[in-house]
Structures are given as C-alpha cells and as structure tokens.
Coordinates of C-alpha atoms and ligand atoms in Angstrom, one line a residue:
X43 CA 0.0 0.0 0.0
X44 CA 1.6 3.4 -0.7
X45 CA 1.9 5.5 1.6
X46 CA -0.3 8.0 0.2
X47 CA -3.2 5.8 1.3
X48 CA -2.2 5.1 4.8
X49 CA -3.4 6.3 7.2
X50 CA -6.6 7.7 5.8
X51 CA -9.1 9.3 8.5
X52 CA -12.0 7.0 6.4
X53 CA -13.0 4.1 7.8
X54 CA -11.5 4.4 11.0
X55 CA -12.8 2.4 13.7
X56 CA -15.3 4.1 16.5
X57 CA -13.5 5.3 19.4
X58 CA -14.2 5.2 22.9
X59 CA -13.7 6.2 26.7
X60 CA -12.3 4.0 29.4
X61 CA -15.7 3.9 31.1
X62 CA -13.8 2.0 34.1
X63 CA -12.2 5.0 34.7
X64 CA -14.2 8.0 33.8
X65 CA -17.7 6.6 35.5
X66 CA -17.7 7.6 38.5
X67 CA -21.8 7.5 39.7
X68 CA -23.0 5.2 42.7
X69 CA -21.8 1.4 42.1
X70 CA -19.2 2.2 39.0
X71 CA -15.6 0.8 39.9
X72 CA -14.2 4.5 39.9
X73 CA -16.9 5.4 41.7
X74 CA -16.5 3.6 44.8
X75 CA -13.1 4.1 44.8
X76 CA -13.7 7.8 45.0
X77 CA -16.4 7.4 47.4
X78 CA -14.0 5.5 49.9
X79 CA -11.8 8.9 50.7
X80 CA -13.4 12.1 52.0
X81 CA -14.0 14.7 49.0
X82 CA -14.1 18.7 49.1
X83 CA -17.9 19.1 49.0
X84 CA -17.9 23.3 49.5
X85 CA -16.2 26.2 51.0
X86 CA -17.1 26.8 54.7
X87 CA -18.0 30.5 54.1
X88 CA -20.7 29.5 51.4
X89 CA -22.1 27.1 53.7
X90 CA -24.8 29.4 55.5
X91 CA -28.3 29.7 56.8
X92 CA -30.1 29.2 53.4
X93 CA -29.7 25.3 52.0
X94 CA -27.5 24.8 49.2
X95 CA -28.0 22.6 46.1
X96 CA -24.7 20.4 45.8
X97 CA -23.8 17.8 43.1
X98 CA -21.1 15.2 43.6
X99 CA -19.9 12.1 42.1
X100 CA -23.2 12.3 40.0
X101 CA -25.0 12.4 43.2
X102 CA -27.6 15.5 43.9
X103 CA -27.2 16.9 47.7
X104 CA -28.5 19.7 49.6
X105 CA -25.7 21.3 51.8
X106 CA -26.6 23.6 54.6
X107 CA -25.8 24.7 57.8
X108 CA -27.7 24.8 60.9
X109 CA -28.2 27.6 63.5
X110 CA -26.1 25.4 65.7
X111 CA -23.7 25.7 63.1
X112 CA -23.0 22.3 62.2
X113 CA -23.2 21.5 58.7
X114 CA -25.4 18.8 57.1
X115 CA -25.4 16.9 53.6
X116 CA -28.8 15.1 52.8
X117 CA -30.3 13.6 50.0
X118 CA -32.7 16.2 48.4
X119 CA -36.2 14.4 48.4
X120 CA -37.9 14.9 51.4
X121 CA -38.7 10.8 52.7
X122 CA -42.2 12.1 53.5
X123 CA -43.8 12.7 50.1
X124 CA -40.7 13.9 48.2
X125 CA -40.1 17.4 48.0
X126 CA -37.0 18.7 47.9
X127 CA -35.2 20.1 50.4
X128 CA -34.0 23.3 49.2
X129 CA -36.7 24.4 49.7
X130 CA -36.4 24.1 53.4
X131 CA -36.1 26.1 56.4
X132 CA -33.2 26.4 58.5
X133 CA -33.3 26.3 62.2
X134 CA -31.5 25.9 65.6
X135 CA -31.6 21.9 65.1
X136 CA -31.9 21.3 61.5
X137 CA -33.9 21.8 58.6
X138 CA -37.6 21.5 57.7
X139 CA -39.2 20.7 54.9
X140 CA -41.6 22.9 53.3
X141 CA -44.6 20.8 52.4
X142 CA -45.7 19.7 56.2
X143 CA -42.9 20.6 58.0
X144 CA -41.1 17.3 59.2
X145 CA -37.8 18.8 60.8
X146 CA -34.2 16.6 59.7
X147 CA -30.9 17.2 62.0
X148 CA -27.8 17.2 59.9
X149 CA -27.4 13.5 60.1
X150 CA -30.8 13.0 58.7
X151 CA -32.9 12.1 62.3
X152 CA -36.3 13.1 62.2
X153 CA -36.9 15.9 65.0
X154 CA -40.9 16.6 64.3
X155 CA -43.7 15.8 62.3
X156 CA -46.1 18.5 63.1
X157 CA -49.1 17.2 61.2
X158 CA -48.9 14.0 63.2
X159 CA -50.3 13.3 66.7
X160 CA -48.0 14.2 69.6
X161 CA -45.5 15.3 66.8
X162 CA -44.9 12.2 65.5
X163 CA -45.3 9.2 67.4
X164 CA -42.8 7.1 65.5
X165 CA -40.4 9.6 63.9
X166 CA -37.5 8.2 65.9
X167 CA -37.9 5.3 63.9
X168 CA -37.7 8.3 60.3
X169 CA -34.8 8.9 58.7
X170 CA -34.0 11.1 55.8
X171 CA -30.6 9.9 53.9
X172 CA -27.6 12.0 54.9
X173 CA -23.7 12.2 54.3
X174 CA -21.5 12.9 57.0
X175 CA -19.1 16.1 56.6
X176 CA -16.3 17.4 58.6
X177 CA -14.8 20.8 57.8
X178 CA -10.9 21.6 57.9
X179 CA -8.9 23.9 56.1
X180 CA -11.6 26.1 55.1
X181 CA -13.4 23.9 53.3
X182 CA -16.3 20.8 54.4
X183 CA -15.5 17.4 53.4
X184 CA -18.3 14.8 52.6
X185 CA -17.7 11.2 52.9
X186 CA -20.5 8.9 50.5
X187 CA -18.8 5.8 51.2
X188 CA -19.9 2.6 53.0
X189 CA -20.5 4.0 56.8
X190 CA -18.3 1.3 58.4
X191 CA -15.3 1.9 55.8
X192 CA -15.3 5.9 56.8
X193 CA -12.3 7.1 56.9
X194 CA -10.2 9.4 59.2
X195 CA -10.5 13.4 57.5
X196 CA -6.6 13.2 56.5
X197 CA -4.3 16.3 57.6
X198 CA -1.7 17.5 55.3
X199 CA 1.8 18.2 56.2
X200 CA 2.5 21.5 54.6
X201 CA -0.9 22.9 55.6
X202 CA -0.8 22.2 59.5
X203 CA 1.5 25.2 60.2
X204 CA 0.9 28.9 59.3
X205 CA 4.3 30.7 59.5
X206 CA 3.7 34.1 61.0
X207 CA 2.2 36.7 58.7
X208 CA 0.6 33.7 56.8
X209 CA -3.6 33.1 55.8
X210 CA -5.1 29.9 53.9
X211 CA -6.2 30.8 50.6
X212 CA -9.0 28.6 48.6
X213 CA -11.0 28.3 45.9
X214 CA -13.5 26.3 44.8
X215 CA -14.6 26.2 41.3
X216 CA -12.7 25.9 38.2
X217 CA -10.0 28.5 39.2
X218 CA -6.9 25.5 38.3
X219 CA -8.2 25.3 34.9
X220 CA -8.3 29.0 34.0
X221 CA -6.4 31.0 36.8
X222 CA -9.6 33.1 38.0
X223 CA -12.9 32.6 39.3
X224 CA -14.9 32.9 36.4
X225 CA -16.0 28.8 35.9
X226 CA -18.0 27.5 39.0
X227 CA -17.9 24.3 37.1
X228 CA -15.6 22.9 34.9
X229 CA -17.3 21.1 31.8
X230 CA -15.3 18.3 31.4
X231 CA -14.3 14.8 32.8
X232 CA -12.5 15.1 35.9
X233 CA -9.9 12.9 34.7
X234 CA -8.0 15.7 31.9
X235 CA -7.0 17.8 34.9
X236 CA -6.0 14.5 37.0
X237 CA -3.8 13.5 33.7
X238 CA -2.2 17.0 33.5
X239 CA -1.0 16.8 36.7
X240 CA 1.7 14.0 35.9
X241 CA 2.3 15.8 32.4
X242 CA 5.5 17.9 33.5
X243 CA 6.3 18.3 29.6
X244 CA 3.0 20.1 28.6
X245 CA 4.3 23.1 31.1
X246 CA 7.4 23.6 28.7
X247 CA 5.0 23.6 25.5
X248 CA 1.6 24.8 26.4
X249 CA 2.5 26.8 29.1
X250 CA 5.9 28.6 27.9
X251 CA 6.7 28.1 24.1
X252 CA 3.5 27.4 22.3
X253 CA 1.0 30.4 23.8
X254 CA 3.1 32.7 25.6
X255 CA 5.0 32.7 28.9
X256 CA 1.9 31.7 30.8
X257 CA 4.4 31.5 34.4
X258 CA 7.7 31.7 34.0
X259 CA 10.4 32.0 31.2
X260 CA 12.3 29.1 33.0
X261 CA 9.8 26.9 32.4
X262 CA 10.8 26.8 28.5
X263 CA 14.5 24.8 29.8
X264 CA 13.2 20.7 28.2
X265 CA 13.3 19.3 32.1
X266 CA 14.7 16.0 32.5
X267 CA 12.6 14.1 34.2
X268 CA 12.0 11.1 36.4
X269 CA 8.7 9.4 37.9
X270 CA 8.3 7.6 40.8
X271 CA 5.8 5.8 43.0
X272 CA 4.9 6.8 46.4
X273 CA 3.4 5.1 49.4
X274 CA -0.2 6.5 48.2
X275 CA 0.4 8.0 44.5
X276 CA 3.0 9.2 41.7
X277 CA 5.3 12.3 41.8
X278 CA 7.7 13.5 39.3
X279 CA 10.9 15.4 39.4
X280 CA 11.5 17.6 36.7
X281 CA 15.3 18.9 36.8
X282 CA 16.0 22.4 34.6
X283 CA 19.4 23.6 34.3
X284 CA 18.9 27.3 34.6
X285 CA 21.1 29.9 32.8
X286 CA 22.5 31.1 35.9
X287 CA 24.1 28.2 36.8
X288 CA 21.4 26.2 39.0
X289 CA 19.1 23.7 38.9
X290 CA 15.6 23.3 39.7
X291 CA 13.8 20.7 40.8
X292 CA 10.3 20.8 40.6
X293 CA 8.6 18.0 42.2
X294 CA 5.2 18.1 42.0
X295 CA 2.5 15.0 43.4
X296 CA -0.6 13.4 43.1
X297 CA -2.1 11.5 45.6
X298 CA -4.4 8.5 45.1
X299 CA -7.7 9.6 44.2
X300 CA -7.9 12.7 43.0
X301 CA -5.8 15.0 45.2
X302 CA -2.6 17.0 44.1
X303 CA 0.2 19.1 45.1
X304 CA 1.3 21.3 42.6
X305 CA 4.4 23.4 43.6
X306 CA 4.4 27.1 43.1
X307 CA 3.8 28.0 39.3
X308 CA 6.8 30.9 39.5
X309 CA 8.9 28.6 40.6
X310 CA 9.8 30.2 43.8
X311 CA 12.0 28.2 45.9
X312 CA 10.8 25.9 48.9
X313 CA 8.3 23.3 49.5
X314 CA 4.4 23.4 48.1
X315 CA 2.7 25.5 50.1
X316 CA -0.9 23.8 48.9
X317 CA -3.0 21.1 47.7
X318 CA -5.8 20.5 46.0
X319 CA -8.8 17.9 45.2
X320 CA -10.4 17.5 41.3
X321 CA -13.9 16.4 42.6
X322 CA -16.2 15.0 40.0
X323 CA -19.3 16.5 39.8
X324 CA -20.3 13.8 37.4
X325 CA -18.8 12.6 34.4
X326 CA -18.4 15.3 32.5
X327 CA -18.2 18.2 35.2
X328 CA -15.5 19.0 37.8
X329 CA -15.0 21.3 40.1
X330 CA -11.1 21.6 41.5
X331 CA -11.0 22.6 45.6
X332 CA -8.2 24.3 46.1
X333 CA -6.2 25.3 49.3
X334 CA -2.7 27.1 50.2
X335 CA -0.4 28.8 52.4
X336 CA -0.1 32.7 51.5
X337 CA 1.1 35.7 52.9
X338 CA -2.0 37.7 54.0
X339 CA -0.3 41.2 52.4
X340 CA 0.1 38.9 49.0
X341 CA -3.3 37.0 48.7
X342 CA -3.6 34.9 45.1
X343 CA -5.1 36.8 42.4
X344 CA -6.8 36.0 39.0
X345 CA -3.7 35.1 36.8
X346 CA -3.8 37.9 33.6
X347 CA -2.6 37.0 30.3
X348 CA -1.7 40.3 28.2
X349 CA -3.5 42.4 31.1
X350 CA -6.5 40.1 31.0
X351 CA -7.7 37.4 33.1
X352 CA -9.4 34.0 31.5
X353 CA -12.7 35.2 31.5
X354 CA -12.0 38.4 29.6
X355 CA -10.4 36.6 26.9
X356 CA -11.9 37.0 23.6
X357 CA -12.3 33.7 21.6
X358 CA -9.6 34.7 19.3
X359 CA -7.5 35.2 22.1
X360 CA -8.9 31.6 23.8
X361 CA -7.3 29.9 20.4
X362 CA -4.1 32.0 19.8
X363 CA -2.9 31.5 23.9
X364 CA -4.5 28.3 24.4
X365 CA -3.9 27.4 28.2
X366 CA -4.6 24.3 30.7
X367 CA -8.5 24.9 30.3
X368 CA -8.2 25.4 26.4
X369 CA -6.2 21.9 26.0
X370 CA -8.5 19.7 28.3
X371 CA -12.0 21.1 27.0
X372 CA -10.1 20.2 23.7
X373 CA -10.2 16.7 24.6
X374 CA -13.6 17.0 24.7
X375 CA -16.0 15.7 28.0
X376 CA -14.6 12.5 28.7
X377 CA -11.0 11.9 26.7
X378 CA -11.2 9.1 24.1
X379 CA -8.7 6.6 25.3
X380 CA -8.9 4.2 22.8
X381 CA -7.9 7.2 20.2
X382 CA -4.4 7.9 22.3
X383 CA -0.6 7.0 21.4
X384 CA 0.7 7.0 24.5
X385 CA 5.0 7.5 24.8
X386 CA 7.6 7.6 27.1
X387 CA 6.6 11.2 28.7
X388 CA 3.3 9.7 29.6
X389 CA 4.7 7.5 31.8
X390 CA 3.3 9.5 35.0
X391 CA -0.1 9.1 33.2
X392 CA 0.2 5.4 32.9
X393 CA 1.6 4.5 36.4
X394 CA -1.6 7.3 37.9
X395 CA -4.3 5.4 35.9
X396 CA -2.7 1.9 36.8
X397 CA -2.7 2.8 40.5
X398 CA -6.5 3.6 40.0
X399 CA -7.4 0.7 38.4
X400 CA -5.8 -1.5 40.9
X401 CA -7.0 0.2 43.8
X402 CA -10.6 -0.3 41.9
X403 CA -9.9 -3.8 42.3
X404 CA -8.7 -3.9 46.0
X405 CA -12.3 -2.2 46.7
X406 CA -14.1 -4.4 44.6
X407 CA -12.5 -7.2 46.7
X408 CA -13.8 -6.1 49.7
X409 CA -10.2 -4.6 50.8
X410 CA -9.6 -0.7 52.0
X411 CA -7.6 1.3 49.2
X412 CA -4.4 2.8 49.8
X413 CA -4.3 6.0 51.5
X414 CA -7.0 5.9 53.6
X415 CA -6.4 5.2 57.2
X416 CA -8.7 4.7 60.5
X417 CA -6.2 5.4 62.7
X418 CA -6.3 8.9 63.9
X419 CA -2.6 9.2 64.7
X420 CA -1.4 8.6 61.3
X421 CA -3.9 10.6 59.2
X422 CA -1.4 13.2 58.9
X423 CA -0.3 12.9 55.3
X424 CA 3.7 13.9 54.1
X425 CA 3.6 16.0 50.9
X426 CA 7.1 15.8 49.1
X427 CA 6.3 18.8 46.5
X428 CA 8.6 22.1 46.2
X429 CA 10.7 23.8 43.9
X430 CA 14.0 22.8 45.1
X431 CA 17.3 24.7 44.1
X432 CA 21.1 23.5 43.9
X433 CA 24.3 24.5 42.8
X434 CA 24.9 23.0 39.2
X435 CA 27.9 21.6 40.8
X436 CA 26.6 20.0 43.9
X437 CA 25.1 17.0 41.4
X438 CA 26.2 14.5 39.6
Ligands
FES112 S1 -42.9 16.2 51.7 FE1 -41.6 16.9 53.2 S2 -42.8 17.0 55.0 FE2 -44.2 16.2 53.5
FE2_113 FE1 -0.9 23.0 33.1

C-alpha cells in the first residue's frame, strides 16, 4: 500500500472512553473508589443559613448549615412525600421541609412531624438519607462511602502550620483550569486535569513556548525528568538547568484519588505550600477545591494573560494562547482513550491510571484502598512537593 493511502481518517474504527475510569456514579468501579476517601464538598463561608444545592460524584445533595452551626449533607427528596429540600427552612436543630414541616438534623434524624399526633409518634424510627461532613482547612468534606469503611479526614503536612504573617487561601470552582474565578464548574471529565497533573512536559509547550510565557520563562528549559511511586500515589521530578548556573527541581504529586500538590507555578524556591482535590461533579463536570499557604499582604489573584484574566479573553485570544483549560476542554468531556498514542513522557499518566485501576480492584475485593487510614494518629499525610534549588555543581 503506498503510503499516500495510509493512514486515511475514512473508515476508522469508532472510538471510545475507558468507562472503568471516567464513571464515577454510585456502584461504577471508579466510583466507589472515590467514594472511599473524603471529598471537598464546598467552602465553609458559602455554607450558610439558606440550603445549598450540591452535586457530587453524579449524586444531587443539599448542603446547609444549621443555626447550631453544624453543617449537614442530605439527599434532596424529602422521605415524606418527596419534595425537595431546598426548599427548606433552617433552624436551631436542623432543617424543615416545606410541604408539612417534618424537621431533619444534619445526620438525617427526624426531630418533628407536626401534622402527626403528639408530633410524630414514630419519627425516631424516620430517617432522611444523609452524608457525614467534617470541615478543615476552610473547606467541608463529605464522605458517600460505606458508613463502616469511613475514613479518618486526612491532615496535610504542609498545611498544618501557618508561619507568622501567613492566611489559607482557597477556591472552589474551576480556578486551576483558568487562573480566576470565572467557571464555577468545569465542563469536562475530571480525569484531563487529574492526567495533567503528571504531564510535567505540557508546562514547557503549552504553558511557555506554544502560547506565551503563561508562568515563568524558565519553564521553557526541556526538564529532565523522572517518575516515581509513592506510598499513596505518583510524583515526578523535573530537573531544569537554569542559565545562571542552578538547577531546579520541581517535584510536583498526586495523591491517590484525586488529590494534588502542585508546587508554586513561578517557581519560587521551597516546598508546596498547597493542595488540592479535582472532585467529580459527574462525568463530564469537575470542580477543583483548592487550598494554600499565602502571605495575608500577598493573597492569590486572577492570573492575567496580556493584562486580562481567562474570563475576559476573547475567543480569538482563547485559540491563539490556548492554556490548561483550552487543552483539556479540547479533549472534549470525557477523553477518548482508545484514540491515544501513548510515549515515554506519559509514563506518569500510565503509572496514575494503573494505581486507580488497581485500587478499583482492591475495593471491589472487599479490601480498603491505599491511602485511607482509620487510625487517627497517622492521618497526617507527608507532601514531598517544592521547587527545590542547587548548585549545578553540587550533582552529579
Ligand atoms: S414532603 Fe416533606 S414533609 Fe411532606
Ligand atoms: Fe498546566
């Protein structure tokens, strides 16, 4: 065959997503992995007095906080006759329902049925589905796994300690896509920004020699690169030999689900000072939590490319300076696995989505995936990222 005919786009056969991987409803093998570790459900400060419509792991919630303060996650439909929830009131013990008023604590116990004799004889016995949550670090965590697999709410090591002068920033929304706060969703699988974390080559093409200097010109130094497995996920060190005689090693991780630690994007010297969760809303939807150490006179900002954040972009800029939002919706809502030639620089790629797969398979079996722990005492979880500097000397 010549080669003029190879090759040819016709007759190509169909191509498809690794639903193993990208499903991640109630009872799918990704799914239940996901549901086995605690998952960024909101930001504190927008839990409130006034109940909140949340969707998770294809799952629709309603998030709200008592007058007591303590937080609740239930399932929407009132177990009456079915209304939903956000429609409820808020009060010192819970919430009520709108229709006939039963009144639900935040784990779901039925306080009063006012339509009923004596208030309900039997509503002890009522129970409206719930979630528990836990909130840390500015943000509440939901666990929708099995009730006797919950976790402990992990702690992270580079989060525990504010220096002096310090504040934890977060965000909640699409901000590690685009660099501002203009997505509240992101429109896409959750997995293209859990790829991208273990890409450390994209950041010298898309970031720094295909659009523009999106970070830093350093970034356009080819690193040399090396993955490795952790006790609980994949990290990579990317080595740059920098122009003034350094090196840098940027060592960024990702922890088994979902969670990463990217180190700072400027490159400034030291460890990571956050981490973050890409929590599926469903298939096709994410939202990324976000949380770091900043100073409080230096808060982060919406990133500006040529004086303009994301948002403001125009579509012809969107195309010209395509960034990390522009490349995964360009993969379209769930990437098409079977369509990819994976190489050698995807090997952080390959060893994340073989971890997943296996750890699938350890839940399927009954067995508690790596990384989550029920031991209190060792919940506090070591994050190796940073940009770390040497003299070009001091190595080999
Ligand atoms: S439907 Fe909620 S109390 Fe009747
Ligand atoms: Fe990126």
């Amino acid at each position: 065959m010549s080669t003029d005919t190879m090759g040819s786009a016709y007759g190509r056969a169909p191509a498809h997503f690794n639903e193993t991987l990208a499903a991640v409803g109630p009872g799918t093998p990704c799914g239940e992995l996901l549901r086995r570790y605690w998952q960024p459900v909101a930001l504190s400060d927008s839990v409130q007095s006034v109940p909140r419509k949340v969707r998770i792991l294809g799952e629709d919630l309603i998030l709200f906080r008592d007058h007591r303060g303590r937080a609740g996650l239930l399932y929407p439909r009132c177990m009456h006759r079915g209304t939903s929830l956000y429609y409820g009131r808020i009060e010192p013990e819970g919430i009520r329902c709108c229709y006939h008023g039963w009144l639900f604590d935040v784990q779901g116990n039925c306080l009063d049925q006012p339509c009923e004799p004596d208030h309900g004889r039997h509503r002890e016995s009522a129970r409206q589905p719930w979630y528990p949550v836990q909130e840390r670090y500015g943000l509440v965590f939901a666990y929708l796994g099995p009730p006797q697999k919950r976790p402990v709410l992990p702690a992270y090591d580079n989060l525990e300690t504010l220096a002096p002068g310090e504040t934890l920033w977060h965000s909640y929304g699409g901000f590690g896509a685009t660099g501002d706060d203009s997505l509240s969703v992101v429109p896409y699988s959750w997995l293209h920004m859990n790829d991208n974390v273990m890409d450390p080559f994209h950041v010298q093409v898309l970031h720094s020699t295909f659009s523009t200097v999106q970070f830093v010109p350093q970034f356009a130094v080819m690193p040399q690169v090396d993955f490795f497995a952790t006790e609980a996920g994949v990290c990579y060190s990317a080595i740059r030999q920098l122009p003034d005689g350094r090196q840098v090693d940027r060592v960024s991780s990702w922890l088994l689900p979902n969670i990463m630690s990217v180190p700072d994007v400027t490159l400034k010297a030291g460890p990571s000072s956050g981490v973050s969760w890409v929590v599926p809303v469903d298939d096709t939807h994410y939202v990324q939590a976000m949380v770091a150490r900043v100073p409080k006179d230096a808060p982060f900002r919406n990133m500006l490319f040529n004086g303009k954040t994301w948002g403001q972009m125009t579509e012809a800029e969107h195309r010209d300076t395509p960034g990390d939002f522009e490349a995964q919706a360009g993969q379209g809502p769930i990437t098409l696995h079977s369509d990819e030639h994976l190489v050698t620089s995807d090997r952080g790629i390959m060893m994340l989505r073989r971890m997943l797969l296996e750890q699938m398979e350890v839940v399927a079996a009954g067995g508690d995936p790596t990384g989550v722990t029920f031991d209190g005492d060792a919940a506090v979880v070591k994050v190796r990222s940073g940009n770390f500097y040497r003299a070009k000397q001091a190595v080999g």
